[in-house]
Amino acid sequence: MRSFDFAPLYRSSVGFDQIANMMDRVLTNDGATPSYPPYNIEKLDDDAYRISIAVAGFSDADLSVEVREKALIVSARKTEEAEGRKYLHRGIATRAFERRFHLADHVHVTGAAHADGMLHIELERQVPEALKPRQIQIASDNKAIEKDVVDAKSVN
């Protein structure tokens, strides 16, 4: 396994320690991550995503979708089945699970739907206006610059 030194990142930046910690967690994972239930993560648009989880055998009441502390938590608990059922073969797994997805800054869950044994969770990156790039007009005459200098002198 490779080990990365994130010290150069810490020396020249501030606030990126969360990314380094996340990378460290992912790289030190020993492969014991549960594979149940299977899921897909799709990128629908530049700022739109969908997580689809195979939840065959679960009803809407059995499923829970929650956002807590920048994490999407999907869990399921199967309600007790009626007594007296005898299975000759039981291949549909309906065991309880909890699956966590870490959400990036400004990513919000916009909805969830359960149909045909699939749970679809819609996500969208909603960047605030203050963080979006903006174009600065360039004045071609000196009057605009002089006006700003005069305004600055009157403030001081």
XYZ file of N, CA, C and O in Angstrom:
624
model
N 0.832 -1.176 0.000
C 0.000 0.000 0.000
C 0.881 1.244 0.000
O 1.901 1.286 0.657
N 0.453 2.271 -0.715
C 1.207 3.509 -0.776
C 0.839 4.417 0.380
O -0.295 4.482 0.795
N 1.836 5.138 0.830
C 1.597 6.113 1.883
C 1.994 7.478 1.336
O 3.083 7.633 0.795
N 1.094 8.440 1.434
C 1.354 9.772 0.926
C 1.629 10.718 2.081
O 0.975 10.663 3.108
N 2.576 11.613 1.857
C 2.906 12.628 2.855
C 2.197 13.923 2.455
O 2.474 14.497 1.407
N 1.263 14.359 3.294
C 0.506 15.564 3.010
C 1.128 16.813 3.645
O 0.527 17.875 3.624
N 2.329 16.700 4.182
C 2.980 17.835 4.836
C 3.141 19.034 3.902
O 2.902 20.166 4.321
N 3.525 18.845 2.627
C 3.628 20.024 1.749
C 2.286 20.742 1.587
O 2.244 21.960 1.477
N 1.217 20.010 1.591
C -0.105 20.610 1.494
C -0.397 21.471 2.714
O -0.940 22.569 2.603
N -0.006 21.001 3.885
C -0.248 21.745 5.121
C 0.612 23.008 5.190
O 0.209 24.007 5.757
N 1.815 22.976 4.606
C 2.720 24.119 4.679
C 2.255 25.292 3.829
O 2.535 26.436 4.143
N 1.574 25.016 2.725
C 1.262 26.087 1.789
C -0.228 26.388 1.663
O -0.611 27.149 0.781
N -1.047 25.813 2.508
C -2.484 26.079 2.402
C -3.140 26.018 3.773
O -2.602 25.444 4.713
N -4.293 26.613 3.828
C -5.052 26.632 5.070
C -6.447 26.095 4.780
O -7.082 26.502 3.812
N -6.925 25.198 5.602
C -8.286 24.708 5.474
C -8.448 23.465 4.618
O -9.558 23.001 4.423
N -7.362 22.923 4.103
C -7.457 21.737 3.268
C -7.178 20.459 4.061
O -7.062 19.382 3.490
N -7.084 20.564 5.364
C -6.798 19.393 6.183
C -7.917 18.369 6.099
O -7.675 17.169 6.193
N -9.152 18.816 5.864
C -10.265 17.867 5.730
C -10.087 16.989 4.507
O -10.354 15.794 4.553
N -9.610 17.587 3.413
C -9.381 16.809 2.195
C -8.269 15.797 2.434
O -8.374 14.637 2.038
N -7.211 16.223 3.073
C -6.100 15.315 3.353
C -6.558 14.184 4.271
O -6.188 13.020 4.054
N -7.356 14.504 5.279
C -7.865 13.457 6.174
C -8.764 12.477 5.422
O -8.701 11.267 5.659
N -9.605 12.982 4.516
C -10.467 12.110 3.737
C -9.635 11.198 2.834
O -9.892 10.000 2.745
N -8.621 11.761 2.192
C -7.746 10.946 1.333
C -7.045 9.876 2.166
O -6.921 8.731 1.731
N -6.597 10.251 3.343
C -5.931 9.295 4.222
C -6.877 8.161 4.609
O -6.497 6.997 4.610
N -8.135 8.494 4.938
C -9.133 7.469 5.290
C -9.383 6.521 4.129
O -9.457 5.305 4.300
N -9.516 7.076 2.927
C -9.790 6.250 1.756
C -8.610 5.340 1.445
O -8.780 4.154 1.147
N -7.399 5.880 1.541
C -6.216 5.093 1.196
C -5.870 4.042 2.241
O -5.250 3.035 1.922
N -6.255 4.260 3.495
C -5.953 3.273 4.530
C -7.067 2.261 4.703
O -6.965 1.379 5.539
N -8.110 2.370 3.891
C -9.205 1.418 3.972
C -8.672 0.029 3.618
O -8.002 -0.167 2.625
N -8.993 -0.935 4.440
C -8.438 -2.277 4.255
C -9.278 -3.159 3.337
O -9.067 -4.358 3.255
N -10.235 -2.598 2.633
C -11.042 -3.392 1.717
C -12.205 -4.089 2.403
O -12.891 -4.880 1.782
N -12.433 -3.812 3.657
C -13.513 -4.467 4.379
C -14.819 -3.682 4.273
O -15.720 -3.875 5.055
N -14.893 -2.795 3.281
C -16.114 -2.023 3.129
C -17.242 -2.946 2.689
O -17.057 -3.779 1.814
N -18.399 -2.786 3.285
C -19.508 -3.657 2.897
C -19.948 -3.363 1.468
O -19.914 -2.219 1.013
N -20.347 -4.398 0.756
C -20.786 -4.226 -0.623
C -22.306 -4.300 -0.740
O -22.836 -4.236 -1.839
N -22.985 -4.437 0.390
C -24.446 -4.520 0.381
C -25.029 -3.246 0.940
O -24.556 -2.774 1.975
N -25.994 -2.700 0.324
C -26.574 -3.019 -0.981
C -25.765 -2.373 -2.107
O -25.080 -1.373 -1.889
N -25.858 -2.927 -3.305
C -25.136 -2.312 -4.428
C -25.743 -0.951 -4.778
O -26.928 -0.710 -4.557
N -24.896 -0.055 -5.295
C -25.370 1.298 -5.627
C -24.584 1.864 -6.797
O -23.505 1.386 -7.134
N -25.153 2.889 -7.418
C -24.504 3.658 -8.481
C -24.501 5.122 -8.083
O -25.431 5.585 -7.422
N -23.479 5.848 -8.512
C -23.450 7.295 -8.372
C -23.302 7.852 -9.783
O -22.328 7.548 -10.469
N -24.291 8.642 -10.209
C -24.303 9.201 -11.554
C -24.103 10.711 -11.497
O -24.582 11.364 -10.573
N -23.432 11.233 -12.501
C -23.333 12.678 -12.667
C -24.277 13.026 -13.808
O -24.030 12.683 -14.963
N -25.380 13.704 -13.484
C -26.399 14.022 -14.472
C -26.099 15.303 -15.232
O -26.471 15.442 -16.393
N -25.457 16.249 -14.564
C -25.156 17.560 -15.128
C -23.922 18.081 -14.396
O -23.391 17.396 -13.514
N -23.489 19.280 -14.707
C -22.327 19.842 -14.027
C -22.549 19.927 -12.519
O -21.619 19.736 -11.742
N -23.771 20.226 -12.091
C -24.061 20.390 -10.669
C -25.168 19.460 -10.176
O -25.780 19.727 -9.144
N -25.454 18.382 -10.893
C -26.534 17.473 -10.504
C -26.023 16.034 -10.469
O -25.309 15.593 -11.371
N -26.401 15.325 -9.411
C -25.964 13.946 -9.205
C -27.150 13.092 -8.787
O -28.150 13.603 -8.287
N -27.030 11.772 -8.959
C -28.041 10.835 -8.484
C -27.338 9.613 -7.908
O -26.447 9.044 -8.524
N -27.770 9.226 -6.722
C -27.320 7.972 -6.122
C -28.487 7.002 -6.230
O -29.600 7.309 -5.789
N -28.256 5.842 -6.842
C -29.283 4.815 -6.982
C -28.837 3.589 -6.192
O -27.760 3.052 -6.427
N -29.694 3.161 -5.266
C -29.365 2.027 -4.395
C -30.391 0.927 -4.616
O -31.601 1.180 -4.594
N -29.929 -0.302 -4.823
C -30.822 -1.449 -4.995
C -31.355 -1.867 -3.631
O -30.599 -2.318 -2.776
N -32.653 -1.695 -3.440
C -33.273 -1.985 -2.142
C -34.454 -2.949 -2.322
O -35.530 -2.739 -1.766
N -34.245 -4.003 -3.082
C -35.316 -4.974 -3.327
C -35.792 -5.574 -2.007
O -34.987 -5.920 -1.145
N -37.088 -5.661 -1.849
C -37.667 -6.260 -0.653
C -37.967 -5.274 0.464
O -38.568 -5.644 1.460
N -37.570 -4.023 0.317
C -37.832 -3.010 1.335
C -38.971 -2.103 0.874
O -39.052 -1.740 -0.300
N -39.818 -1.714 1.810
C -40.883 -0.767 1.513
C -40.415 0.637 1.895
O -39.364 0.804 2.521
N -41.219 1.638 1.549
C -40.889 3.022 1.911
C -40.753 3.180 3.418
O -39.898 3.927 3.904
N -41.583 2.472 4.170
C -41.554 2.569 5.632
C -40.284 1.960 6.223
O -39.862 2.337 7.317
N -39.652 1.040 5.501
C -38.431 0.385 5.991
C -37.187 1.239 5.762
O -36.149 1.006 6.380
N -37.273 2.207 4.860
C -36.107 2.981 4.443
C -36.037 4.328 5.157
O -37.062 4.924 5.475
N -34.820 4.801 5.372
C -34.594 6.103 5.985
C -33.465 6.805 5.237
O -32.398 6.218 5.011
N -33.712 8.060 4.845
C -32.705 8.883 4.184
C -32.549 10.137 5.034
O -33.507 10.853 5.281
N -31.309 10.388 5.484
C -31.072 11.490 6.412
C -29.765 12.199 6.053
O -28.795 11.552 5.653
N -29.755 13.511 6.193
C -28.530 14.293 6.011
C -28.143 14.821 7.375
O -28.924 15.474 8.049
N -26.901 14.488 7.784
C -26.415 14.911 9.103
C -24.923 15.183 9.008
O -24.157 14.329 8.560
N -24.521 16.378 9.437
C -23.109 16.755 9.503
C -22.358 16.472 8.202
O -21.361 15.759 8.186
N -22.876 17.009 7.098
C -22.265 16.877 5.777
C -22.138 15.436 5.321
O -21.227 15.092 4.575
N -23.046 14.571 5.765
C -23.060 13.181 5.331
C -24.491 12.766 5.025
O -25.422 13.128 5.741
N -24.643 12.022 3.954
C -25.930 11.433 3.591
C -25.932 10.019 4.149
O -25.034 9.227 3.854
N -26.931 9.707 4.975
C -27.003 8.394 5.617
C -28.278 7.709 5.143
O -29.379 8.211 5.364
N -28.121 6.583 4.474
C -29.252 5.790 4.003
C -29.239 4.497 4.798
O -28.226 3.793 4.850
N -30.361 4.189 5.435
C -30.426 2.969 6.231
C -31.758 2.286 6.002
O -32.722 2.893 5.522
N -31.801 1.015 6.354
C -33.030 0.230 6.214
C -33.097 -0.806 7.319
O -32.089 -1.413 7.685
N -34.277 -0.962 7.839
C -34.574 -1.991 8.839
C -35.839 -2.683 8.381
O -36.873 -2.040 8.212
N -35.765 -3.966 8.177
C -36.927 -4.731 7.719
C -37.845 -4.992 8.893
O -37.406 -5.430 9.953
N -39.124 -4.688 8.702
C -40.101 -4.995 9.740
C -40.287 -6.500 9.818
O -40.010 -7.228 8.872
N -40.743 -6.948 10.951
C -40.932 -8.393 11.159
C -41.923 -8.954 10.144
O -42.957 -8.359 9.863
N -41.582 -10.104 9.603
C -42.455 -10.743 8.626
C -43.499 -11.590 9.338
O -43.349 -11.951 10.505
N -44.536 -11.876 8.612
C -45.607 -12.698 9.171
C -45.078 -14.089 9.503
O -44.293 -14.680 8.759
N -45.504 -14.588 10.627
C -45.067 -15.921 11.060
C -45.708 -16.975 10.179
O -46.762 -16.777 9.590
N -45.085 -18.107 10.100
C -45.638 -19.220 9.353
C -45.116 -19.325 7.937
O -45.452 -20.282 7.245
N -44.320 -18.368 7.498
C -43.741 -18.468 6.154
C -42.594 -19.451 6.165
O -41.732 -19.402 7.030
N -42.588 -20.317 5.159
C -41.492 -21.276 5.004
C -40.868 -21.076 3.630
O -41.555 -21.137 2.625
N -39.582 -20.805 3.630
C -38.872 -20.589 2.380
C -38.138 -21.863 1.994
O -37.470 -22.482 2.807
N -38.264 -22.247 0.730
C -37.457 -23.340 0.203
C -36.093 -22.802 -0.224
O -35.094 -23.495 -0.119
N -36.092 -21.571 -0.695
C -34.845 -20.878 -1.038
C -35.074 -19.398 -0.782
O -36.079 -18.833 -1.194
N -34.149 -18.767 -0.113
C -34.273 -17.334 0.159
C -33.025 -16.634 -0.371
O -31.983 -16.604 0.281
N -33.144 -16.069 -1.558
C -32.012 -15.418 -2.212
C -32.082 -13.911 -2.193
O -31.125 -13.245 -2.562
N -33.205 -13.340 -1.782
C -33.339 -11.889 -1.716
C -32.933 -11.444 -0.321
O -33.608 -11.754 0.660
N -31.826 -10.731 -0.265
C -31.314 -10.281 1.030
C -32.111 -9.068 1.489
O -32.206 -8.079 0.776
N -32.687 -9.164 2.651
C -33.406 -8.019 3.233
C -32.825 -7.706 4.608
O -33.545 -7.336 5.518
N -31.519 -7.880 4.711
C -30.894 -7.588 6.001
C -30.747 -6.072 6.165
O -30.697 -5.323 5.195
N -30.687 -5.651 7.394
C -30.556 -4.229 7.698
C -29.209 -3.716 7.184
O -28.225 -4.448 7.127
N -29.195 -2.440 6.808
C -27.941 -1.833 6.350
C -27.944 -0.356 6.677
O -28.968 0.252 6.958
N -26.734 0.195 6.657
C -26.541 1.643 6.752
C -25.396 1.998 5.820
O -24.312 1.434 5.924
N -25.655 2.907 4.901
C -24.651 3.324 3.918
C -24.471 4.833 4.069
O -25.434 5.574 4.122
N -23.207 5.284 4.160
C -22.895 6.708 4.330
C -22.180 7.233 3.092
O -21.299 6.571 2.545
N -22.567 8.435 2.709
C -21.915 9.149 1.615
C -21.528 10.522 2.152
O -22.380 11.246 2.663
N -20.269 10.884 2.041
C -19.811 12.194 2.492
C -20.117 13.217 1.405
O -19.789 12.998 0.237
N -20.744 14.309 1.786
C -21.148 15.337 0.837
C -20.136 16.482 0.824
O -19.674 16.922 1.871
N -19.824 16.952 -0.364
C -18.917 18.094 -0.513
C -19.653 19.364 -0.089
O -20.870 19.376 0.086
N -18.889 20.440 0.062
C -19.490 21.726 0.402
C -20.519 22.107 -0.654
O -20.294 21.911 -1.850
N -21.623 22.642 -0.210
C -22.697 23.173 -1.046
C -23.458 22.096 -1.817
O -24.196 22.432 -2.745
N -23.303 20.822 -1.498
C -24.093 19.768 -2.127
C -25.277 19.472 -1.215
O -25.102 19.210 -0.027
N -26.481 19.560 -1.790
C -27.703 19.373 -1.025
C -28.538 18.263 -1.648
O -28.564 18.108 -2.873
N -29.239 17.511 -0.815
C -30.170 16.502 -1.291
C -31.455 17.219 -1.669
O -32.027 17.950 -0.862
N -31.906 17.022 -2.904
C -33.104 17.713 -3.371
C -34.327 16.808 -3.402
O -35.438 17.303 -3.541
N -34.140 15.498 -3.277
C -35.294 14.610 -3.278
C -34.882 13.160 -3.289
O -33.724 12.821 -3.538
N -35.854 12.294 -3.004
C -35.629 10.849 -3.027
C -36.899 10.171 -3.520
O -38.000 10.626 -3.213
N -36.742 9.107 -4.292
C -37.880 8.350 -4.807
C -37.564 6.867 -4.744
O -36.418 6.458 -4.974
N -38.577 6.070 -4.445
C -38.427 4.621 -4.335
C -39.373 3.979 -5.344
O -40.591 4.117 -5.233
N -38.807 3.322 -6.351
C -39.626 2.688 -7.380
C -38.893 1.480 -7.954
O -37.678 1.525 -8.168
N -39.630 0.423 -8.195
C -39.114 -0.783 -8.844
C -37.882 -1.351 -8.145
O -36.927 -1.787 -8.783
N -37.859 -1.332 -6.820
C -36.756 -1.900 -6.063
C -35.509 -1.047 -6.014
O -34.461 -1.509 -5.571
N -35.617 0.196 -6.498
C -34.474 1.110 -6.498
C -34.828 2.365 -5.718
O -35.923 2.899 -5.855
N -33.894 2.821 -4.907
C -34.035 4.090 -4.206
C -33.139 5.092 -4.922
O -31.927 4.894 -5.002
N -33.749 6.140 -5.473
C -33.004 7.171 -6.196
C -32.967 8.429 -5.337
O -34.004 8.934 -4.927
N -31.766 8.932 -5.082
C -31.580 10.142 -4.287
C -30.939 11.192 -5.183
O -29.867 10.965 -5.747
N -31.626 12.325 -5.318
C -31.157 13.408 -6.179
C -30.357 14.403 -5.348
O -30.781 14.787 -4.259
N -29.209 14.816 -5.869
C -28.348 15.785 -5.200
C -28.006 16.904 -6.175
O -27.935 16.675 -7.377
N -27.768 18.077 -5.610
C -27.424 19.225 -6.438
C -26.414 20.099 -5.705
O -26.531 20.317 -4.508
N -25.419 20.566 -6.453
C -24.464 21.513 -5.898
C -25.054 22.901 -6.074
O -25.326 23.334 -7.189
N -25.273 23.607 -4.973
C -25.864 24.934 -4.999
C -24.836 25.925 -4.437
O -24.783 26.152 -3.234
N -24.045 26.485 -5.326
C -22.995 27.414 -4.921
C -23.623 28.782 -4.655
O -24.352 29.303 -5.504
N -23.379 29.364 -3.486
C -23.933 30.695 -3.186
C -23.408 31.749 -4.159
O -22.300 31.631 -4.685
N -24.219 32.774 -4.386
C -23.843 33.848 -5.308
C -22.506 34.481 -4.922
O -21.719 34.849 -5.785
N -22.242 34.616 -3.638
C -21.006 35.264 -3.186
C -19.773 34.467 -3.608
O -18.689 35.040 -3.741
N -19.901 33.166 -3.833
C -18.749 32.347 -4.195
C -18.627 32.118 -5.698
O -17.635 31.556 -6.152
N -19.633 32.531 -6.463
C -19.577 32.353 -7.911
C -18.642 33.389 -8.514
O -18.538 34.521 -8.024
N -17.963 33.038 -9.601
C -17.086 34.016 -10.249
C -17.916 35.170 -10.812
O -19.052 34.983 -11.233
N -17.346 36.351 -10.779
C -18.051 37.500 -11.340
C -17.084 38.297 -12.203
O -15.880 38.335 -11.941
N -17.623 38.900 -13.224
C -16.831 39.677 -14.169
C -16.713 41.108 -13.654
O -17.702 41.715 -13.249
N -15.510 41.661 -13.675
C -15.251 43.028 -13.249
C -15.133 43.891 -14.501
O -14.344 43.576 -15.401
N -15.900 44.971 -14.537
C -15.840 45.885 -15.665
C -14.541 46.685 -15.597
O -14.144 47.154 -14.537
N -13.921 46.852 -16.731
C -12.685 47.625 -16.821
C -13.022 48.976 -17.429
O -13.526 49.051 -18.553
N -12.753 50.038 -16.697
C -13.038 51.388 -17.193
C -11.908 51.833 -18.099
O -10.731 51.621 -17.800
N -12.268 52.470 -19.194
C -11.238 52.899 -20.135
C -10.873 54.373 -19.960
O -9.911 54.836 -20.532
N -11.640 55.111 -19.169
C -11.308 56.519 -18.971
C -10.755 56.746 -17.567
O -11.006 55.999 -16.652
N -9.972 57.782 -17.409
C -9.336 58.077 -16.128
C -10.307 58.678 -15.126
O -10.038 58.708 -13.938
N -11.461 59.182 -15.584
C -12.421 59.807 -14.686
C -12.953 58.809 -13.657
O -13.133 59.152 -12.503
N -13.182 57.574 -14.075
C -13.692 56.566 -13.144
C -12.660 56.285 -12.061
O -12.990 56.136 -10.894
N -11.386 56.237 -12.427
C -10.322 55.982 -11.454
C -10.195 57.169 -10.505
O -10.087 57.007 -9.294
N -10.221 58.408 -11.059
C -10.131 59.594 -10.219
C -11.300 59.675 -9.253
O -11.135 60.058 -8.103
N -12.489 59.299 -9.710
C -13.684 59.324 -8.845
C -13.484 58.390 -7.670
O -13.783 58.715 -6.535
N -12.944 57.177 -7.929
C -12.702 56.230 -6.854
C -11.671 56.780 -5.859
O -11.799 56.596 -4.661
N -10.651 57.464 -6.352
C -9.626 58.014 -5.473
C -10.229 59.114 -4.618
O -10.003 59.199 -3.416
N -11.053 59.971 -5.211
C -11.698 61.047 -4.474
C -12.632 60.462 -3.430
O -12.645 60.910 -2.277
N -13.428 59.459 -3.773
C -14.336 58.812 -2.835
C -13.556 58.189 -1.682
O -13.960 58.274 -0.529
N -12.425 57.572 -1.971
C -11.617 56.941 -0.928
C -11.054 57.995 0.022
O -10.985 57.789 1.237
N -10.641 59.172 -0.524
C -10.115 60.235 0.334
C -11.188 60.804 1.231
O -10.934 61.134 2.383
N -12.409 60.909 0.726
C -13.482 61.462 1.559
C -13.878 60.486 2.656
O -14.337 60.913 3.723
N -13.710 59.202 2.456
C -14.023 58.199 3.483
C -12.966 58.234 4.572
O -13.277 58.151 5.750
N -11.721 58.403 4.194
C -10.622 58.406 5.167
C -10.561 59.734 5.784
O -10.351 60.313 6.604
